[in-house]
Amino acid sequence: TKSDLRDRAGYLNARNTLLALLGLKVICIVNENDVVSVDEIQETKFGDNDNLSAMVANLIDADLLLLLTDIEGLYDADPHYSRDAKMIEKVSKITPDIERLASDTSSHTGVGGMITKIEAAKMATACGINVIIADGREKDVILRLASGEALGTHFSPVSSKMESRKRWMLSGLSIKGKLVVDSGAARALGKQNRSLLAAGIKSIEGKFKRGDTVT
């Protein structure tokens, strides 16, 4: 559950366990514990396997995340309804326009669809991980993608690999509030990797306490 990753010690324990198993050439199958993860109000649920996969990829510092589905990749229109839909082969940055291309395909038996895959890709690429959305029905699709064959839609990382603590903060913690900063503070944070000073804060949204994560 999310609470397992929210705690720094739990995050590191999960990471070390998965890396040890991978070192023994064990294929790990990870699924959310729905029995104990029932309180969505407290934000303990991942909600879907797409976002869970992005968090696991982030947890083990993966180079590539494969999201397999029933279509070839991300299209400029829904291929189930439009014959003119064209697949987008490469996405260098997930913009609002890219997010709008995703249509919700949630069903009665699960939560997911292209929207959650784009959300997962956004998280993973922010951590420096390559992401590919491809058709899981293709023969030997995983081996072919691992060998470098161009299939599906490739999402490029938007940054180099983050250090471990920043990756933990991005994936494991729930956002409790929002800080609106001035242009000088935004520049210092975004381009100069400096700390935020109180003078640069214009307004605050939400309720949070010391140690909580804000954006």
PDB file of C-alpha atoms in Angstrom:
ATOM      1  CA  THR A   1       0.000   0.000   0.000  1.00  0.00           C
ATOM      2  CA  LYS A   2       1.008   3.640  -0.214  1.00  0.00           C
ATOM      3  CA  SER A   3       1.576   3.715   3.518  1.00  0.00           C
ATOM      4  CA  ASP A   4       4.380   1.171   3.060  1.00  0.00           C
ATOM      5  CA  LEU A   5       6.227   3.632   0.811  1.00  0.00           C
ATOM      6  CA  ARG A   6       5.285   6.776   2.721  1.00  0.00           C
ATOM      7  CA  ASP A   7       7.571   5.776   5.587  1.00  0.00           C
ATOM      8  CA  ARG A   8      11.244   6.174   4.642  1.00  0.00           C
ATOM      9  CA  ALA A   9      12.284   2.968   6.440  1.00  0.00           C
ATOM     10  CA  GLY A  10       9.471   1.016   4.773  1.00  0.00           C
ATOM     11  CA  TYR A  11      10.465   2.442   1.388  1.00  0.00           C
ATOM     12  CA  LEU A  12      14.081   1.350   1.827  1.00  0.00           C
ATOM     13  CA  ASN A  13      13.048  -2.092   3.101  1.00  0.00           C
ATOM     14  CA  ALA A  14      10.839  -2.635   0.050  1.00  0.00           C
ATOM     15  CA  ARG A  15      13.600  -1.403  -2.260  1.00  0.00           C
ATOM     16  CA  ASN A  16      16.263  -3.629  -0.703  1.00  0.00           C
ATOM     17  CA  THR A  17      13.956  -6.662  -0.799  1.00  0.00           C
ATOM     18  CA  LEU A  18      13.116  -6.209  -4.486  1.00  0.00           C
ATOM     19  CA  LEU A  19      16.739  -5.569  -5.460  1.00  0.00           C
ATOM     20  CA  ALA A  20      17.874  -8.662  -3.538  1.00  0.00           C
ATOM     21  CA  LEU A  21      15.273 -10.800  -5.323  1.00  0.00           C
ATOM     22  CA  LEU A  22      16.239  -9.375  -8.709  1.00  0.00           C
ATOM     23  CA  GLY A  23      19.860 -10.134  -7.894  1.00  0.00           C
ATOM     24  CA  LEU A  24      18.819 -13.775  -7.454  1.00  0.00           C
ATOM     25  CA  LYS A  25      17.101 -13.636 -10.887  1.00  0.00           C
ATOM     26  CA  VAL A  26      13.641 -13.857  -9.319  1.00  0.00           C
ATOM     27  CA  ILE A  27      10.787 -12.323 -11.326  1.00  0.00           C
ATOM     28  CA  CYS A  28       8.798 -10.263  -8.819  1.00  0.00           C
ATOM     29  CA  ILE A  29       5.025  -9.945  -9.210  1.00  0.00           C
ATOM     30  CA  VAL A  30       3.801  -6.892  -7.308  1.00  0.00           C
ATOM     31  CA  ASN A  31       0.147  -6.159  -6.585  1.00  0.00           C
ATOM     32  CA  GLU A  32      -1.645  -3.815  -4.231  1.00  0.00           C
ATOM     33  CA  ASN A  33      -2.925  -5.352  -0.994  1.00  0.00           C
ATOM     34  CA  ASP A  34      -6.634  -4.592  -1.455  1.00  0.00           C
ATOM     35  CA  VAL A  35      -7.541  -6.323   1.823  1.00  0.00           C
ATOM     36  CA  VAL A  36      -5.835  -3.704   3.972  1.00  0.00           C
ATOM     37  CA  SER A  37      -5.884  -0.824   1.476  1.00  0.00           C
ATOM     38  CA  VAL A  38      -9.553   0.096   1.742  1.00  0.00           C
ATOM     39  CA  ASP A  39      -9.543   3.687   2.940  1.00  0.00           C
ATOM     40  CA  GLU A  40      -9.300   5.930  -0.117  1.00  0.00           C
ATOM     41  CA  ILE A  41     -10.141   8.940   2.027  1.00  0.00           C
ATOM     42  CA  GLN A  42      -6.827   8.540   3.807  1.00  0.00           C
ATOM     43  CA  GLU A  43      -5.107   8.083   0.426  1.00  0.00           C
ATOM     44  CA  THR A  44      -3.669   4.664   1.231  1.00  0.00           C
ATOM     45  CA  LYS A  45      -4.571   3.183  -2.161  1.00  0.00           C
ATOM     46  CA  PHE A  46      -2.448   3.331  -5.299  1.00  0.00           C
ATOM     47  CA  GLY A  47      -5.757   3.033  -7.160  1.00  0.00           C
ATOM     48  CA  ASP A  48      -4.518   1.176 -10.227  1.00  0.00           C
ATOM     49  CA  ASN A  49      -1.664  -1.009 -11.406  1.00  0.00           C
ATOM     50  CA  ASP A  50      -0.343   1.617 -13.831  1.00  0.00           C
ATOM     51  CA  ASN A  51       0.558   4.047 -11.062  1.00  0.00           C
ATOM     52  CA  LEU A  52       1.736   1.153  -8.894  1.00  0.00           C
ATOM     53  CA  SER A  53       4.099   0.047 -11.669  1.00  0.00           C
ATOM     54  CA  ALA A  54       5.540   3.565 -11.932  1.00  0.00           C
ATOM     55  CA  MET A  55       6.170   3.623  -8.193  1.00  0.00           C
ATOM     56  CA  VAL A  56       7.867   0.213  -8.301  1.00  0.00           C
ATOM     57  CA  ALA A  57       9.997   1.304 -11.274  1.00  0.00           C
ATOM     58  CA  ASN A  58      10.968   4.369  -9.286  1.00  0.00           C
ATOM     59  CA  LEU A  59      11.595   2.236  -6.188  1.00  0.00           C
ATOM     60  CA  ILE A  60      14.179   0.013  -7.907  1.00  0.00           C
ATOM     61  CA  ASP A  61      15.649   2.794 -10.080  1.00  0.00           C
ATOM     62  CA  ALA A  62      14.575   1.086 -13.316  1.00  0.00           C
ATOM     63  CA  ASP A  63      15.835   2.192 -16.719  1.00  0.00           C
ATOM     64  CA  LEU A  64      12.602   1.351 -18.551  1.00  0.00           C
ATOM     65  CA  LEU A  65       8.918   0.939 -17.648  1.00  0.00           C
ATOM     66  CA  LEU A  66       6.708  -1.021 -20.052  1.00  0.00           C
ATOM     67  CA  LEU A  67       2.955  -0.401 -19.890  1.00  0.00           C
ATOM     68  CA  LEU A  68       1.185  -3.054 -21.960  1.00  0.00           C
ATOM     69  CA  THR A  69      -2.409  -2.621 -23.099  1.00  0.00           C
ATOM     70  CA  ASP A  70      -4.819  -3.638 -25.894  1.00  0.00           C
ATOM     71  CA  ILE A  71      -3.803  -0.958 -28.407  1.00  0.00           C
ATOM     72  CA  GLU A  72      -0.465  -0.214 -30.069  1.00  0.00           C
ATOM     73  CA  GLY A  73       0.254   2.975 -28.125  1.00  0.00           C
ATOM     74  CA  LEU A  74      -1.006   6.520 -27.598  1.00  0.00           C
ATOM     75  CA  TYR A  75      -3.115   7.815 -30.485  1.00  0.00           C
ATOM     76  CA  ASP A  76      -4.198  11.284 -31.533  1.00  0.00           C
ATOM     77  CA  ALA A  77      -7.800   9.970 -31.384  1.00  0.00           C
ATOM     78  CA  ASP A  78      -9.506   6.894 -29.938  1.00  0.00           C
ATOM     79  CA  PRO A  79      -8.632   4.067 -32.379  1.00  0.00           C
ATOM     80  CA  HIS A  80     -11.649   2.066 -31.217  1.00  0.00           C
ATOM     81  CA  TYR A  81     -13.931   4.689 -32.777  1.00  0.00           C
ATOM     82  CA  SER A  82     -11.837   6.589 -35.336  1.00  0.00           C
ATOM     83  CA  ARG A  83     -10.352   4.982 -38.445  1.00  0.00           C
ATOM     84  CA  ASP A  84      -8.180   8.048 -38.989  1.00  0.00           C
ATOM     85  CA  ALA A  85      -6.479   7.784 -35.594  1.00  0.00           C
ATOM     86  CA  LYS A  86      -2.688   7.848 -35.831  1.00  0.00           C
ATOM     87  CA  MET A  87      -0.288   6.495 -33.259  1.00  0.00           C
ATOM     88  CA  ILE A  88       2.212   8.888 -31.691  1.00  0.00           C
ATOM     89  CA  GLU A  89       5.624   7.203 -31.763  1.00  0.00           C
ATOM     90  CA  LYS A  90       7.546   9.512 -29.433  1.00  0.00           C
ATOM     91  CA  VAL A  91       6.632  11.957 -26.666  1.00  0.00           C
ATOM     92  CA  SER A  92       9.447  14.152 -25.371  1.00  0.00           C
ATOM     93  CA  LYS A  93       7.321  15.853 -22.711  1.00  0.00           C
ATOM     94  CA  ILE A  94       3.866  15.127 -21.308  1.00  0.00           C
ATOM     95  CA  THR A  95       1.990  18.382 -21.856  1.00  0.00           C
ATOM     96  CA  PRO A  96      -1.677  19.191 -21.178  1.00  0.00           C
ATOM     97  CA  ASP A  97      -2.318  18.480 -24.878  1.00  0.00           C
ATOM     98  CA  ILE A  98      -0.880  14.976 -24.481  1.00  0.00           C
ATOM     99  CA  GLU A  99      -2.965  14.424 -21.351  1.00  0.00           C
ATOM    100  CA  ARG A 100      -6.116  15.458 -23.222  1.00  0.00           C
ATOM    101  CA  LEU A 101      -5.486  12.727 -25.809  1.00  0.00           C
ATOM    102  CA  ALA A 102      -6.027  10.065 -23.168  1.00  0.00           C
ATOM    103  CA  SER A 103      -9.622   8.887 -22.810  1.00  0.00           C
ATOM    104  CA  ASP A 104     -10.871   7.130 -19.688  1.00  0.00           C
ATOM    105  CA  THR A 105     -11.550   3.430 -20.292  1.00  0.00           C
ATOM    106  CA  SER A 106     -12.397   2.390 -16.736  1.00  0.00           C
ATOM    107  CA  SER A 107     -14.501  -0.752 -16.427  1.00  0.00           C
ATOM    108  CA  HIS A 108     -16.658  -2.331 -13.762  1.00  0.00           C
ATOM    109  CA  THR A 109     -13.931  -4.878 -13.013  1.00  0.00           C
ATOM    110  CA  GLY A 110     -10.939  -2.602 -12.587  1.00  0.00           C
ATOM    111  CA  VAL A 111      -9.501   0.886 -12.658  1.00  0.00           C
ATOM    112  CA  GLY A 112      -7.280   1.922 -15.530  1.00  0.00           C
ATOM    113  CA  GLY A 113      -7.087   3.023 -19.115  1.00  0.00           C
ATOM    114  CA  MET A 114      -4.940   5.436 -21.057  1.00  0.00           C
ATOM    115  CA  ILE A 115      -5.431   8.221 -18.498  1.00  0.00           C
ATOM    116  CA  THR A 116      -3.744   6.222 -15.745  1.00  0.00           C
ATOM    117  CA  LYS A 117      -0.986   5.129 -18.122  1.00  0.00           C
ATOM    118  CA  ILE A 118      -0.216   8.755 -18.938  1.00  0.00           C
ATOM    119  CA  GLU A 119      -0.209   9.553 -15.210  1.00  0.00           C
ATOM    120  CA  ALA A 120       2.218   6.685 -14.618  1.00  0.00           C
ATOM    121  CA  ALA A 121       4.405   7.793 -17.521  1.00  0.00           C
ATOM    122  CA  LYS A 122       4.456  11.332 -16.157  1.00  0.00           C
ATOM    123  CA  MET A 123       5.693  10.132 -12.771  1.00  0.00           C
ATOM    124  CA  ALA A 124       8.290   7.748 -14.193  1.00  0.00           C
ATOM    125  CA  THR A 125       9.739  10.174 -16.746  1.00  0.00           C
ATOM    126  CA  ALA A 126      10.029  12.829 -14.023  1.00  0.00           C
ATOM    127  CA  CYS A 127      12.291  10.362 -12.187  1.00  0.00           C
ATOM    128  CA  GLY A 128      14.490   9.826 -15.253  1.00  0.00           C
ATOM    129  CA  ILE A 129      12.877   6.564 -16.419  1.00  0.00           C
ATOM    130  CA  ASN A 130      12.032   5.758 -20.053  1.00  0.00           C
ATOM    131  CA  VAL A 131       8.432   4.609 -20.585  1.00  0.00           C
ATOM    132  CA  ILE A 132       6.870   2.685 -23.465  1.00  0.00           C
ATOM    133  CA  ILE A 133       3.145   2.062 -23.943  1.00  0.00           C
ATOM    134  CA  ALA A 134       2.676  -0.890 -26.302  1.00  0.00           C
ATOM    135  CA  ASP A 135       0.275  -3.665 -27.316  1.00  0.00           C
ATOM    136  CA  GLY A 136       0.658  -6.584 -24.922  1.00  0.00           C
ATOM    137  CA  ARG A 137      -0.860  -8.939 -27.500  1.00  0.00           C
ATOM    138  CA  GLU A 138       2.144  -8.589 -29.819  1.00  0.00           C
ATOM    139  CA  LYS A 139       4.236 -11.756 -30.032  1.00  0.00           C
ATOM    140  CA  ASP A 140       7.358 -11.598 -27.813  1.00  0.00           C
ATOM    141  CA  VAL A 141       6.624  -7.925 -27.173  1.00  0.00           C
ATOM    142  CA  ILE A 142       8.745  -7.679 -24.012  1.00  0.00           C
ATOM    143  CA  LEU A 143      11.785  -9.340 -25.611  1.00  0.00           C
ATOM    144  CA  ARG A 144      11.432  -7.193 -28.719  1.00  0.00           C
ATOM    145  CA  LEU A 145      11.177  -3.973 -26.726  1.00  0.00           C
ATOM    146  CA  ALA A 146      14.107  -5.000 -24.524  1.00  0.00           C
ATOM    147  CA  SER A 147      16.198  -5.571 -27.656  1.00  0.00           C
ATOM    148  CA  GLY A 148      15.479  -2.027 -28.825  1.00  0.00           C
ATOM    149  CA  GLU A 149      12.781  -2.633 -31.439  1.00  0.00           C
ATOM    150  CA  ALA A 150      10.587   0.429 -31.994  1.00  0.00           C
ATOM    151  CA  LEU A 151       7.094  -0.529 -30.866  1.00  0.00           C
ATOM    152  CA  GLY A 152       4.365   1.568 -29.294  1.00  0.00           C
ATOM    153  CA  THR A 153       4.781   5.080 -27.915  1.00  0.00           C
ATOM    154  CA  HIS A 154       8.072   6.009 -26.260  1.00  0.00           C
ATOM    155  CA  PHE A 155       8.068   8.654 -23.512  1.00  0.00           C
ATOM    156  CA  SER A 156      11.499  10.181 -22.951  1.00  0.00           C
ATOM    157  CA  PRO A 157      12.723  11.100 -19.453  1.00  0.00           C
ATOM    158  CA  VAL A 158      12.383  14.807 -18.744  1.00  0.00           C
ATOM    159  CA  SER A 159      15.368  14.800 -16.408  1.00  0.00           C
ATOM    160  CA  SER A 160      18.370  12.752 -15.398  1.00  0.00           C
ATOM    161  CA  LYS A 161      17.993  10.180 -12.629  1.00  0.00           C
ATOM    162  CA  MET A 162      16.970  11.726  -9.311  1.00  0.00           C
ATOM    163  CA  GLU A 163      18.793  10.883  -6.126  1.00  0.00           C
ATOM    164  CA  SER A 164      17.037   8.334  -3.926  1.00  0.00           C
ATOM    165  CA  ARG A 165      15.480  10.682  -1.377  1.00  0.00           C
ATOM    166  CA  LYS A 166      13.875  12.884  -4.048  1.00  0.00           C
ATOM    167  CA  ARG A 167      12.423   9.810  -5.773  1.00  0.00           C
ATOM    168  CA  TRP A 168      10.943   8.688  -2.459  1.00  0.00           C
ATOM    169  CA  MET A 169       9.361  12.088  -1.913  1.00  0.00           C
ATOM    170  CA  LEU A 170       7.866  12.066  -5.404  1.00  0.00           C
ATOM    171  CA  SER A 171       6.289   8.615  -5.331  1.00  0.00           C
ATOM    172  CA  GLY A 172       5.641   7.581  -1.767  1.00  0.00           C
ATOM    173  CA  LEU A 173       4.233  10.658  -0.109  1.00  0.00           C
ATOM    174  CA  SER A 174       0.802  12.254  -0.300  1.00  0.00           C
ATOM    175  CA  ILE A 175       0.698  15.926  -1.226  1.00  0.00           C
ATOM    176  CA  LYS A 176      -0.771  17.887   1.680  1.00  0.00           C
ATOM    177  CA  GLY A 177      -0.620  21.451   0.387  1.00  0.00           C
ATOM    178  CA  LYS A 178       0.552  23.896  -2.231  1.00  0.00           C
ATOM    179  CA  LEU A 179       2.898  26.877  -2.128  1.00  0.00           C
ATOM    180  CA  VAL A 180       2.604  29.643  -4.705  1.00  0.00           C
ATOM    181  CA  VAL A 181       5.984  31.356  -5.116  1.00  0.00           C
ATOM    182  CA  ASP A 182       7.216  34.426  -6.981  1.00  0.00           C
ATOM    183  CA  SER A 183       9.316  34.288 -10.152  1.00  0.00           C
ATOM    184  CA  GLY A 184      12.594  34.653  -8.293  1.00  0.00           C
ATOM    185  CA  ALA A 185      11.845  31.724  -5.997  1.00  0.00           C
ATOM    186  CA  ALA A 186      10.624  29.633  -8.939  1.00  0.00           C
ATOM    187  CA  ARG A 187      13.886  30.279 -10.757  1.00  0.00           C
ATOM    188  CA  ALA A 188      15.965  29.430  -7.672  1.00  0.00           C
ATOM    189  CA  LEU A 189      14.066  26.181  -7.106  1.00  0.00           C
ATOM    190  CA  GLY A 190      13.722  25.027 -10.706  1.00  0.00           C
ATOM    191  CA  LYS A 191      17.020  26.019 -12.276  1.00  0.00           C
ATOM    192  CA  GLN A 192      19.454  26.620  -9.440  1.00  0.00           C
ATOM    193  CA  ASN A 193      18.402  23.750  -7.121  1.00  0.00           C
ATOM    194  CA  ARG A 194      18.349  26.099  -4.138  1.00  0.00           C
ATOM    195  CA  SER A 195      16.232  26.215  -0.987  1.00  0.00           C
ATOM    196  CA  LEU A 196      12.967  28.130  -0.691  1.00  0.00           C
ATOM    197  CA  LEU A 197      12.993  31.226   1.507  1.00  0.00           C
ATOM    198  CA  ALA A 198       9.848  32.492   3.227  1.00  0.00           C
ATOM    199  CA  ALA A 199      10.143  35.819   1.398  1.00  0.00           C
ATOM    200  CA  GLY A 200       9.541  34.042  -1.918  1.00  0.00           C
ATOM    201  CA  ILE A 201       6.173  32.559  -0.897  1.00  0.00           C
ATOM    202  CA  LYS A 202       3.173  34.495  -2.239  1.00  0.00           C
ATOM    203  CA  SER A 203       0.362  32.296  -0.898  1.00  0.00           C
ATOM    204  CA  ILE A 204      -0.397  28.927   0.692  1.00  0.00           C
ATOM    205  CA  GLU A 205      -3.128  26.401  -0.103  1.00  0.00           C
ATOM    206  CA  GLY A 206      -4.200  23.460   2.051  1.00  0.00           C
ATOM    207  CA  LYS A 207      -3.413  22.423   5.607  1.00  0.00           C
ATOM    208  CA  PHE A 208      -0.093  20.810   6.453  1.00  0.00           C
ATOM    209  CA  LYS A 209       2.445  20.508   9.230  1.00  0.00           C
ATOM    210  CA  ARG A 210       6.189  20.175   9.522  1.00  0.00           C
ATOM    211  CA  GLY A 211       7.441  17.153   7.581  1.00  0.00           C
ATOM    212  CA  ASP A 212       4.461  17.022   5.173  1.00  0.00           C
ATOM    213  CA  THR A 213       4.991  17.157   1.414  1.00  0.00           C
ATOM    214  CA  VAL A 214       3.798  20.210  -0.536  1.00  0.00           C
ATOM    215  CA  THR A 215       4.074  21.249  -4.166  1.00  0.00           C
TER     216      THR A 215
END
